[in-house]
Coordinates of C-alpha atoms and ligand atoms in Angstrom, one line a residue:
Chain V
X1 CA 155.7 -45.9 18.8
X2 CA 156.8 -46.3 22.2
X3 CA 161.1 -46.3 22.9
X4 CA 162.8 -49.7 22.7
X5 CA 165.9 -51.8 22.8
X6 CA 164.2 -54.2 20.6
X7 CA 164.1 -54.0 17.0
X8 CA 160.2 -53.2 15.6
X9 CA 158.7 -56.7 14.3
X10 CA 155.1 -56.1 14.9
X11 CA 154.9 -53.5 12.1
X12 CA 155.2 -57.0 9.6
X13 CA 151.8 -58.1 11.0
X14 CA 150.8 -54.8 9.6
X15 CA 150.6 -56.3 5.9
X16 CA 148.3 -58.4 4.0
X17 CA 144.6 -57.6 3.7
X18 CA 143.4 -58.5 6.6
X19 CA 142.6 -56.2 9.7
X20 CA 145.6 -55.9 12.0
X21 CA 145.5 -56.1 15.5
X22 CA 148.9 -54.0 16.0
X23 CA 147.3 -51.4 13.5
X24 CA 144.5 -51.3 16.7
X25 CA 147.0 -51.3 19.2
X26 CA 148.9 -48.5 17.5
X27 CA 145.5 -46.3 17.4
X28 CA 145.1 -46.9 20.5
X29 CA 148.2 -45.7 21.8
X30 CA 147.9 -42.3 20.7
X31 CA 145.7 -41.5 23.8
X32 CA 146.2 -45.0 25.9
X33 CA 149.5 -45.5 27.8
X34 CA 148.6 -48.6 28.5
X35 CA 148.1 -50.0 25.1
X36 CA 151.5 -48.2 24.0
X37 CA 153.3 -50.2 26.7
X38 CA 151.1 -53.0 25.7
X39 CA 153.1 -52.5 22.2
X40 CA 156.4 -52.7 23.4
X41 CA 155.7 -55.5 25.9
X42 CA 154.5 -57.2 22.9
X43 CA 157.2 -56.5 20.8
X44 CA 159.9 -57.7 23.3
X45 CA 157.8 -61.0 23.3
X46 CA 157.9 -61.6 19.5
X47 CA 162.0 -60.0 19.5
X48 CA 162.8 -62.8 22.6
X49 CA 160.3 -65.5 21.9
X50 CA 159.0 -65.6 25.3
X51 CA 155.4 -64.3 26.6
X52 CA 155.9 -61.8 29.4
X53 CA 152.0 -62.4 31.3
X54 CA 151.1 -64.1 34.5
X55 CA 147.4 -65.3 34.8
X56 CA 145.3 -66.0 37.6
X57 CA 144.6 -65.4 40.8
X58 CA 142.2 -63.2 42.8
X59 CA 140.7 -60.5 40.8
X60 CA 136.9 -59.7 40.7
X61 CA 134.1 -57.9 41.5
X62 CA 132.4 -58.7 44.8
X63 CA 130.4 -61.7 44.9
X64 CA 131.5 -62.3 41.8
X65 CA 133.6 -65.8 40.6
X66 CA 133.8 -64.9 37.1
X67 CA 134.0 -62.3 34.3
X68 CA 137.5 -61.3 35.0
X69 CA 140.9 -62.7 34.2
X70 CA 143.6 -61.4 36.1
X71 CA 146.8 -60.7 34.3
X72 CA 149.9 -59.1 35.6
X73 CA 153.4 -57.9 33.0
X74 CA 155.9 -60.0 34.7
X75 CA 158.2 -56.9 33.4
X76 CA 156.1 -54.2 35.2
X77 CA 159.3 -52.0 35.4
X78 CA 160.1 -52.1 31.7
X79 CA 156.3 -51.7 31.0
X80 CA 154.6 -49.8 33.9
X81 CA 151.3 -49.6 32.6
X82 CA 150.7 -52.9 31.9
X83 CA 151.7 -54.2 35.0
X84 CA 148.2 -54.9 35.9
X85 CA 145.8 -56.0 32.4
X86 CA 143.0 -57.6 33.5
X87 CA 140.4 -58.8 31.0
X88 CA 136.8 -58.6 31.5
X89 CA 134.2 -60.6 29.6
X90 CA 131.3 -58.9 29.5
X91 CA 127.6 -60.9 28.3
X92 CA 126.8 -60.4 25.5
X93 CA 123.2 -59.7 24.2
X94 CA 121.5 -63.1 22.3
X95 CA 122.8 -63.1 18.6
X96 CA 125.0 -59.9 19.5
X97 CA 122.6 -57.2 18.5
X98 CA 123.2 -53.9 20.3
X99 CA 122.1 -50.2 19.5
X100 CA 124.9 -48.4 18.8
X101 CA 124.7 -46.0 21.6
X102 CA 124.9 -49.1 23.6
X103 CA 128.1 -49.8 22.3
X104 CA 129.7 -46.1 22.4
X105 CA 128.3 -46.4 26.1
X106 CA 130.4 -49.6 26.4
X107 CA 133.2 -47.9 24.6
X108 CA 133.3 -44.7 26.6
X109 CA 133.7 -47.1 30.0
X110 CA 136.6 -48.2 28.6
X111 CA 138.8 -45.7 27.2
X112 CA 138.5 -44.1 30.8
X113 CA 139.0 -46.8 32.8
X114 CA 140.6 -49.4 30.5
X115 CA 143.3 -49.9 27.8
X116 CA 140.6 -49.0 25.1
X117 CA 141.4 -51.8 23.6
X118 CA 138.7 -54.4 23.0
X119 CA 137.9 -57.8 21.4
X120 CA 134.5 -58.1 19.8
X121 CA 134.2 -61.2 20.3
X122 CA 135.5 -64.2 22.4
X123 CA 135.2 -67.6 21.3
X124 CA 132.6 -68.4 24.0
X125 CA 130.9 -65.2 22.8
X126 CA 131.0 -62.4 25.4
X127 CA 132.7 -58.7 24.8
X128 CA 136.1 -58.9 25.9
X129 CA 137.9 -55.8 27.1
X130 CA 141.3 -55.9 27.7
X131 CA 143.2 -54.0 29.9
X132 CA 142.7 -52.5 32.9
X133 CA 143.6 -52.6 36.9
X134 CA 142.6 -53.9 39.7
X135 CA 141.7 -50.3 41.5
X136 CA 139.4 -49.9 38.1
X137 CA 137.1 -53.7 38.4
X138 CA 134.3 -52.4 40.8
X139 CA 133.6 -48.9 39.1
X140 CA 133.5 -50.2 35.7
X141 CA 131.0 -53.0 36.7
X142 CA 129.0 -50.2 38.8
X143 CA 129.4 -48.3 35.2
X144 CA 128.4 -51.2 32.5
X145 CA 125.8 -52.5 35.3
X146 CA 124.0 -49.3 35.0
X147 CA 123.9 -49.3 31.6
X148 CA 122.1 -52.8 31.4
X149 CA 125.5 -54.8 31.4
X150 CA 126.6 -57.7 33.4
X151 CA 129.6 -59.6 33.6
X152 CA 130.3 -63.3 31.8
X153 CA 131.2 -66.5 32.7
X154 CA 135.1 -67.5 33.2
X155 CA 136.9 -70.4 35.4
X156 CA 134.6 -73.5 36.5
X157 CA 131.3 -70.9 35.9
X158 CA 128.6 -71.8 33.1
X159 CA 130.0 -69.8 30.8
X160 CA 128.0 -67.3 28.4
X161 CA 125.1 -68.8 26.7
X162 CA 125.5 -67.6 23.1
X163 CA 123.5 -68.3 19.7
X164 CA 122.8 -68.1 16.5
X165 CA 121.0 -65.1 15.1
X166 CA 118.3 -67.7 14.7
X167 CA 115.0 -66.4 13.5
X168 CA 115.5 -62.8 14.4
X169 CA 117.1 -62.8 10.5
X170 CA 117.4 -66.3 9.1
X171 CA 114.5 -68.4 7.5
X172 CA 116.3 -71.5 8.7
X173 CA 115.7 -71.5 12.3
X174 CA 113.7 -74.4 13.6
X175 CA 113.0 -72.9 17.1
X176 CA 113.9 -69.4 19.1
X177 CA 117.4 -69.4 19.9
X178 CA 117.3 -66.0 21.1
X179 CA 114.5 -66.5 23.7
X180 CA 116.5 -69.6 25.1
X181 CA 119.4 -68.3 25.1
X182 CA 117.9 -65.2 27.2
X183 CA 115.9 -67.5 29.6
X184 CA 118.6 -70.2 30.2
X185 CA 121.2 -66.4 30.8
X186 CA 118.7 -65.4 33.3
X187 CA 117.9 -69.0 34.8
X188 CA 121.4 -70.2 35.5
X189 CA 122.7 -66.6 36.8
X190 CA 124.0 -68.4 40.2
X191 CA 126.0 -70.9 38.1
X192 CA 127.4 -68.1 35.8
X193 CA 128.4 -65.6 38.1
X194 CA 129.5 -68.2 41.3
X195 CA 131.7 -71.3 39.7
X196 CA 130.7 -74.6 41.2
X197 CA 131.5 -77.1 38.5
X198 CA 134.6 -78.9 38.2
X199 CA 135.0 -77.1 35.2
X200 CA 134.0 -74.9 32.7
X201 CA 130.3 -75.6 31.1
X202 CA 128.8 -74.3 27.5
X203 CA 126.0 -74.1 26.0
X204 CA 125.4 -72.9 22.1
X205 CA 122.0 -72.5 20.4
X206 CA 121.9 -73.2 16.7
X207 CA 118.3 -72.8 14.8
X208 CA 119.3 -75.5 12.6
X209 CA 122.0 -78.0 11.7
X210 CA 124.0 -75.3 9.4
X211 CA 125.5 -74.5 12.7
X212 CA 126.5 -70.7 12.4
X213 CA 127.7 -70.9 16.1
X214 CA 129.7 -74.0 16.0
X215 CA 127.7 -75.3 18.9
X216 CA 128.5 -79.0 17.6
X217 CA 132.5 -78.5 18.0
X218 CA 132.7 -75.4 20.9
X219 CA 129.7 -76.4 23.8
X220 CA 129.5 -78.9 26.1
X221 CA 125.9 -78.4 25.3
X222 CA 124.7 -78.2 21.8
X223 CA 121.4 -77.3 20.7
X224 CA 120.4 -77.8 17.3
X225 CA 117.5 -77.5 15.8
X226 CA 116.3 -80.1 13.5
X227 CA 112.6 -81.2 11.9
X228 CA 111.2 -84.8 12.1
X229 CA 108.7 -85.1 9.1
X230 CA 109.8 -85.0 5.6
X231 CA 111.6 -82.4 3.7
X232 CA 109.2 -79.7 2.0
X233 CA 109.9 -80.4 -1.8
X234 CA 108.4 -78.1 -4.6
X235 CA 109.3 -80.1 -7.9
X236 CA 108.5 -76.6 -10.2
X237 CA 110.9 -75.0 -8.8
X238 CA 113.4 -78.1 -9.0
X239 CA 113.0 -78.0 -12.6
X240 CA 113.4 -74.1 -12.8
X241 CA 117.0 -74.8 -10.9
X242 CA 117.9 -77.0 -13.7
X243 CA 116.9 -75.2 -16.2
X244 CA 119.1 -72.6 -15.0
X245 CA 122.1 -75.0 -15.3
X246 CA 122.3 -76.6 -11.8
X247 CA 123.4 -79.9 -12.1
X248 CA 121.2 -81.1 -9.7
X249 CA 122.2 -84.9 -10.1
X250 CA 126.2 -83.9 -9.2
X251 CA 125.9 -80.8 -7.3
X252 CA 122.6 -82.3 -4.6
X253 CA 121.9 -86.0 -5.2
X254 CA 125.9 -86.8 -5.4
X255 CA 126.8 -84.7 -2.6
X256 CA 123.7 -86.1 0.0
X257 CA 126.1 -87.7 2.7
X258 CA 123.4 -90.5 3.3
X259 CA 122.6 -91.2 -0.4
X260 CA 119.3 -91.0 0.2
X261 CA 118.1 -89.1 -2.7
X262 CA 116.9 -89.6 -6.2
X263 CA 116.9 -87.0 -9.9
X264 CA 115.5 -88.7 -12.9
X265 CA 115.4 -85.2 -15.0
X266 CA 112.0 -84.1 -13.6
X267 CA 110.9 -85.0 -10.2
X268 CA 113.7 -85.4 -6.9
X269 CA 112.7 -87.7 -4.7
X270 CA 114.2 -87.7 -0.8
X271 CA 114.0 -90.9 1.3
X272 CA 113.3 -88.9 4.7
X273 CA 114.0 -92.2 6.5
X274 CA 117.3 -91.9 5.6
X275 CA 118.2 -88.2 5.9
X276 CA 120.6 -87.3 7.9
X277 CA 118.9 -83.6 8.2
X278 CA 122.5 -82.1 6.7
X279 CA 120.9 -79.1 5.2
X280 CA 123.0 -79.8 1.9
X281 CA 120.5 -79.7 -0.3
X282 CA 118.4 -77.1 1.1
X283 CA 121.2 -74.8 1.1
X284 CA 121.6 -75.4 -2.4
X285 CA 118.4 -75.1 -3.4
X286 CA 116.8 -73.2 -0.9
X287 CA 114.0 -72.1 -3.4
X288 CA 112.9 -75.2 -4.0
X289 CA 113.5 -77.2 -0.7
X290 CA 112.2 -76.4 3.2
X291 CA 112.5 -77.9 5.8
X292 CA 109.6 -80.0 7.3
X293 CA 107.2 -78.6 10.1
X294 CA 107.4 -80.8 13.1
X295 CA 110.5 -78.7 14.4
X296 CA 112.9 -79.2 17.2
X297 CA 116.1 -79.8 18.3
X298 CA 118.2 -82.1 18.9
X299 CA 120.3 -81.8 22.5
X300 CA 124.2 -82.8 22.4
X301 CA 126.8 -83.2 24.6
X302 CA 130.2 -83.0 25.3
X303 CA 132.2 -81.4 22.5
X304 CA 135.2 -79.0 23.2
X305 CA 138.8 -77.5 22.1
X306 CA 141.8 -78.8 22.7
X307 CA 143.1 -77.6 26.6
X308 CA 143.5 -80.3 29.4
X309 CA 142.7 -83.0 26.8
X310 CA 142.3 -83.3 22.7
X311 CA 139.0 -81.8 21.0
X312 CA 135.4 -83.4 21.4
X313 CA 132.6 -83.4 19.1
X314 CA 129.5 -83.2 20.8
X315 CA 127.1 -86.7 20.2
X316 CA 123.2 -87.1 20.5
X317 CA 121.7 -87.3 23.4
X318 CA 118.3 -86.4 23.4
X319 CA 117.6 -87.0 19.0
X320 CA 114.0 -84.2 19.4
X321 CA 112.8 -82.5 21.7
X322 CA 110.1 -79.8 20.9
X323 CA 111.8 -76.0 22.2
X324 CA 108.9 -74.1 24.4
X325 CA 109.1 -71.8 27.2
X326 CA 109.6 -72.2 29.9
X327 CA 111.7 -75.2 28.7
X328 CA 111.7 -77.7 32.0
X329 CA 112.6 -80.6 29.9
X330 CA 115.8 -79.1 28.7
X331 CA 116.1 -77.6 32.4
X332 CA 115.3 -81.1 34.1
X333 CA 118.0 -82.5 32.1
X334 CA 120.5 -80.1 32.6
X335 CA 120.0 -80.3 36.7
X336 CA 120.4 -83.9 36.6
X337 CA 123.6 -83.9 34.3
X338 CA 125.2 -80.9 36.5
X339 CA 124.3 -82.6 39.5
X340 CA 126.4 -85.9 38.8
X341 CA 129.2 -84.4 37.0
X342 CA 129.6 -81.7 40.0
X343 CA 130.0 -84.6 42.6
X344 CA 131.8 -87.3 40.2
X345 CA 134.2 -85.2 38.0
X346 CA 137.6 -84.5 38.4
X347 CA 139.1 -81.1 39.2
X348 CA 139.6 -79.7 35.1
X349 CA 137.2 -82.5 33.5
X350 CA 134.6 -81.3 31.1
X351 CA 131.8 -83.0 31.2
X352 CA 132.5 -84.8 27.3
X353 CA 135.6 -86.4 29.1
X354 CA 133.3 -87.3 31.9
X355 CA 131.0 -89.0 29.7
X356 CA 134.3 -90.7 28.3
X357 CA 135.7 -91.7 31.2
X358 CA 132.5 -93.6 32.8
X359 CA 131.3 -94.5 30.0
X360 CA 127.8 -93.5 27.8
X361 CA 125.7 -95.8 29.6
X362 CA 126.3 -95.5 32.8
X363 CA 126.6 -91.7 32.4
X364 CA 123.0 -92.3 31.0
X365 CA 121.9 -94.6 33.2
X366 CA 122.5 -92.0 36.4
X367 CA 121.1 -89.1 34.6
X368 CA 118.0 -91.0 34.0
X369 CA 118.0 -91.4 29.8
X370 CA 117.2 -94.3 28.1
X371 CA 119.6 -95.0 25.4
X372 CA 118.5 -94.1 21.7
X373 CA 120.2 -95.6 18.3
X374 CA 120.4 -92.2 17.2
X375 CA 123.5 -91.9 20.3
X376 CA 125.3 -94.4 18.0
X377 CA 128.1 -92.7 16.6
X378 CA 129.4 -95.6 14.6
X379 CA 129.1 -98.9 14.5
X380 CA 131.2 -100.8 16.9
X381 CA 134.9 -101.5 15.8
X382 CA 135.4 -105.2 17.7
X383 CA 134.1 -108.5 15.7
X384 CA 132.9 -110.1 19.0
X385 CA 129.1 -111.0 18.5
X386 CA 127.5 -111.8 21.7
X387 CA 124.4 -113.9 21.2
X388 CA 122.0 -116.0 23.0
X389 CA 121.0 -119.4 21.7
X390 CA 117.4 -119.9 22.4
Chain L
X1 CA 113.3 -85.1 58.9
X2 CA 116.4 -83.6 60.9
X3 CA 116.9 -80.4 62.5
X4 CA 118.5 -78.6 59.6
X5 CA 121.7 -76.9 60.4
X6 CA 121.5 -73.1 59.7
X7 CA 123.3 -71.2 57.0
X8 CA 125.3 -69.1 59.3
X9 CA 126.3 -72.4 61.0
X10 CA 127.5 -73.8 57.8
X11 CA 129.2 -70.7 56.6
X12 CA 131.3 -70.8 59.7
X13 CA 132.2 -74.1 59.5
X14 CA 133.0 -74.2 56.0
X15 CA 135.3 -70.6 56.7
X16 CA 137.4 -72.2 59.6
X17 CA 138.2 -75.1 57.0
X18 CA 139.7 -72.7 54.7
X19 CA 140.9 -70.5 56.7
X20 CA 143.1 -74.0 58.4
X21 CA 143.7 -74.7 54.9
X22 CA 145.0 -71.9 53.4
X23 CA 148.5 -72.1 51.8
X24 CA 147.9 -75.6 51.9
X25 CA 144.7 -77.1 50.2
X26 CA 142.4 -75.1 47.7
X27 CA 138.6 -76.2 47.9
X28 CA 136.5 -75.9 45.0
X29 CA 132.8 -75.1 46.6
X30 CA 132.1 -79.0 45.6
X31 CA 134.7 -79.9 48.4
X32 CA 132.9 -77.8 51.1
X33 CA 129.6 -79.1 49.6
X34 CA 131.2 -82.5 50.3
X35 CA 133.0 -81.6 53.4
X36 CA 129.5 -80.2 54.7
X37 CA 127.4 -83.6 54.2
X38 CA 130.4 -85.7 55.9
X39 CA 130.5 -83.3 59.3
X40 CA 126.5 -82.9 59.2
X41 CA 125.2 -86.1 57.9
X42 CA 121.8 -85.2 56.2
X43 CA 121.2 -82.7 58.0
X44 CA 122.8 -80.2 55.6
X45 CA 121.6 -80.6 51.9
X46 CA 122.5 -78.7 48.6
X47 CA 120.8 -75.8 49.3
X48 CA 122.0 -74.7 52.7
X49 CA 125.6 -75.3 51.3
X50 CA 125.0 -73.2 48.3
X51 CA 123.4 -70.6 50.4
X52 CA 126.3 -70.5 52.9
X53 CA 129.4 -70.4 50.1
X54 CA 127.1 -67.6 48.9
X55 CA 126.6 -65.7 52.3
X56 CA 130.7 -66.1 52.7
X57 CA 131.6 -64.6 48.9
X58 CA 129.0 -61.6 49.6
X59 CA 130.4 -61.0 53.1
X60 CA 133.9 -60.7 51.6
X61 CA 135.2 -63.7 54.2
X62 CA 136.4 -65.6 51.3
X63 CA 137.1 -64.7 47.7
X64 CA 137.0 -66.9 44.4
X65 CA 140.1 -67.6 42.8
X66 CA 141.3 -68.8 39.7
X67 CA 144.0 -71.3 39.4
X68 CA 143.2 -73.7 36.5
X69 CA 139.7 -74.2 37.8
X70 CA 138.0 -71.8 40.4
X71 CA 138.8 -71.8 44.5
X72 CA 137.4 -70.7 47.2
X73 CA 139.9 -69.1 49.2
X74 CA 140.7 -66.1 52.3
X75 CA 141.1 -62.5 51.1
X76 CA 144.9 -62.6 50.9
X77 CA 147.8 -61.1 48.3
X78 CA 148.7 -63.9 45.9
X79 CA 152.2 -64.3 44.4
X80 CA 151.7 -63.6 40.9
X81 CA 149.8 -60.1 41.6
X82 CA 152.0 -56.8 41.1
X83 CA 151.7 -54.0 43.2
X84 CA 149.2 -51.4 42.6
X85 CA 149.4 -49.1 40.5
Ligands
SF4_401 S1 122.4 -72.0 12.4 FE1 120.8 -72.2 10.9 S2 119.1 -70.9 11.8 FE2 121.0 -70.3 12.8 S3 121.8 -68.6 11.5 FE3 122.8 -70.5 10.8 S4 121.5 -71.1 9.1 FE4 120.3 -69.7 10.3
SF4_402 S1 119.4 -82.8 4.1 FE1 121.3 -83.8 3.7 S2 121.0 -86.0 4.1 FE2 119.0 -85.0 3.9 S3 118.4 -85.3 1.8 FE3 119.4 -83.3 1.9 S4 121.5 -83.7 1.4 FE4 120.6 -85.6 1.9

């Protein structure tokens, strides 16, 4: 590895079983002279316990407001080829399926005009690349643009719609993620590419409320599918699990957050009024248990990590709406909700601590939503009663 | 209705604010929206503004930027950038 003052303490990150980051880096290195300075950079970091990057500023691609992140060394003589790293986020496909020429094609781009170094994938979901200079921004776009790639969302852009791999390999999903995910990509391409919002905005598809994607914790709009009739029960193959030692009563029925279900040795009984559509016991006993057929989703809003302000969950705002193309209801809703949060928010407030900060109902009252029960998220916390005497 | 004000009216308006601006106030493009609506009155709506940030970032008059949340700014060398390369 590259010369050094500092004593070697990435090679402890090495160990364990788990894939290792610096083992990539060291790879790397043999042919990239950026990702060997990037390992001694590094290494002076963990040896002085001080990060030596500066973010920011004006990199892009022309017309472009998003997709890159500038990053400069602030020790460029130490580390001369990391003095510029830029990362690019580049969209990915819905549910992350690619050919694998694709992604040798993606590759190729980037060992010549990057660090080779790459980060499959970010938290919002897009390929991240990291490493490379300003000079280098337009021809790789040119490059990955010809290929069929475009760049993400980053700063106050929608950022990357992403999803679960929803009914392209799971028998779960209660509506296309994929296809929305692709239209609401191609719809919103002015608000991904051109940032308008006070901040950033995300949206995650989920085919059902097992929530592979996380959409309920990591999107400021979550949507989950869901069904509204009753859960598809075959009692024969109930019995056949607990024949084969499932104990349905402590493992299903005492494990149902809502308590809403009933094993009396030979038939279970579900009171669908009061299911909270967990997906517990399907998962459990997904031979046995569907599903119902009136599918949906549910829409949510407003969850998000940690940055400016602690983490949201997202809550109910819509409780079903039925997911077809071309999707103007979820479109209708979306305009109305970006509309008033782009002219009311403040600079750096997502739109959950929007929603906090005026308050549910008149947030709903300006985006035009009546409000539902189902937006409840627990009953109210103050004794004061408030009633009318007739 | 009013006489709508053109796009390439707008754009240069909005580019003389930042361009007075710069080094002192950043605007996000909801700012020149806003700024837009209080000069022109109704006769500017959403679209016109959206069309003339658009015609500025494509002409390479102004540039976004990122500085917590994303700017609209003049082409110019920021601090934090290194030479290059
Ligand atoms: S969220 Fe549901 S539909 Fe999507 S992959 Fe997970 S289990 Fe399947
Ligand atoms: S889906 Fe969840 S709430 Fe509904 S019956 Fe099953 S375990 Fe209970």
């Amino acid at each position: 590895m590259p010369e050094q003052k500092f004593p070697d303490k990435l090679q402890e990150l090495k160990s364990g079983a788990w894939p290792s980051f610096v083992k990539e880096i060291e790879n790397a290195a043999q042919t990239s002279p950026m990702a060997k300075d990037l390992y001694g950079q590094l290494n002076q970091s963990y040896n002085e316990k001080i990060g030596h990057w500066k973010h920011g500023g004006i990199v892009g691609v022309l017309g472009y407001g998003g997709g890159v992140i500038g990053r400069y060394s602030d020790l460029p003589e130490t580390w001369p080829n990391v003095s510029h790293f830029h990362t690019m986020r580049i969209n990915q496909p819905a549910a992350w399926f690619y050919r694998a020429e694709d992604l040798r094609k993606v590759c190729d781009i980037w060992e010549k005009r990057g660090s080779g170094l790459t980060n499959m994938h970010g938290s919002t979901g897009d390929i991240i690349l990291l490493g490379t200079t300003t000079p280098e921004l337009e021809p790789i776009f040119n490059e990955l643009t010809a290929i069929g790639f475009d760049l993400g969302g980053s700063g106050s852009c929608m950022r990357t719609p992403s999803c679960c791999v929803g009914p392209a390999r799971c028998e779960w999903a209660m509506y296309d993620t994929l296809a929305l995910t692709y239209d609401l990509t191609m719809t919103y391409q002015d608000e991904l590419h051109r940032p308008a919002f006070p901040y950033k905005f995300k949206f995650k598809m989920a085919g059902c409320p097992n929530d592979c994607v996380a959409s309920i914790a990591r999107a400021d709009m979550s949507i989950i599918g869901i069904w509204r009739d009753e859960i598809q029960i075959d009692q024969d193959a109930v019995r056949e699990y607990a024949e084969r030692g499932l104990n349905i009563q402590s493992v299903v029925v005492g494990r149902c957050p809502t308590r809403c279900m009933a094993w009396d040795s030979k038939e279970l009984f579900i009171d669908n009024e009061n299911c909270s559509r967990c997906m517990h016991c399907i998962n459990v006993m997904h031979r046995a248990l569907r599903p119902g057929n009136d599918r949906g989703a549910t829409l949510l809003i407003g969850s998000k990590a940690p940055i400016m302000e602690g983490a949201l969950l997202s809550s109910v705002l819509v409780p079903f709406l039925e997911i077809v193309p071309p999707y103007d209801d979820i479109k209708g809703l979306v305009n109305n909700i970006w509309e008033l949060w782009a002219e009311e928010g403040k600079n750096r407030e997502r739109v959950g601590e929007f929603i906090q900060r005026v308050g549910l109902a008149n947030f709903l009252d300006a985006i035009g939503l009546e409000p539902e029960p189902e937006m409840i998220a627990f009953p109210r916390e103050n004794p004061y009663v408030f009633y009318r005497t007739e | 209705m009013p006489d709508m004000v053109s796009v390439a009216e707008v754009a240069d308006t909005m580019f003389k604010l930042v361009k007075q601006a710069a080094g002192l106030k950043k605007y996000k493009a909801m700012d020149l929206e806003k700024a837009m609506r209080e000069l022109y009155g109704d006769r500017v709506d959403k679209a016109v503004s959206k069309a003339a940030i658009k015609e500025l970032i494509d002409s390479g008059r102004c540039v976004y930027t990122y500085f917590g949340g994303s700017y609209i700014e003049i082409p110019h060398t920021e601090a934090a950038a290194n030479p290059q390369g």
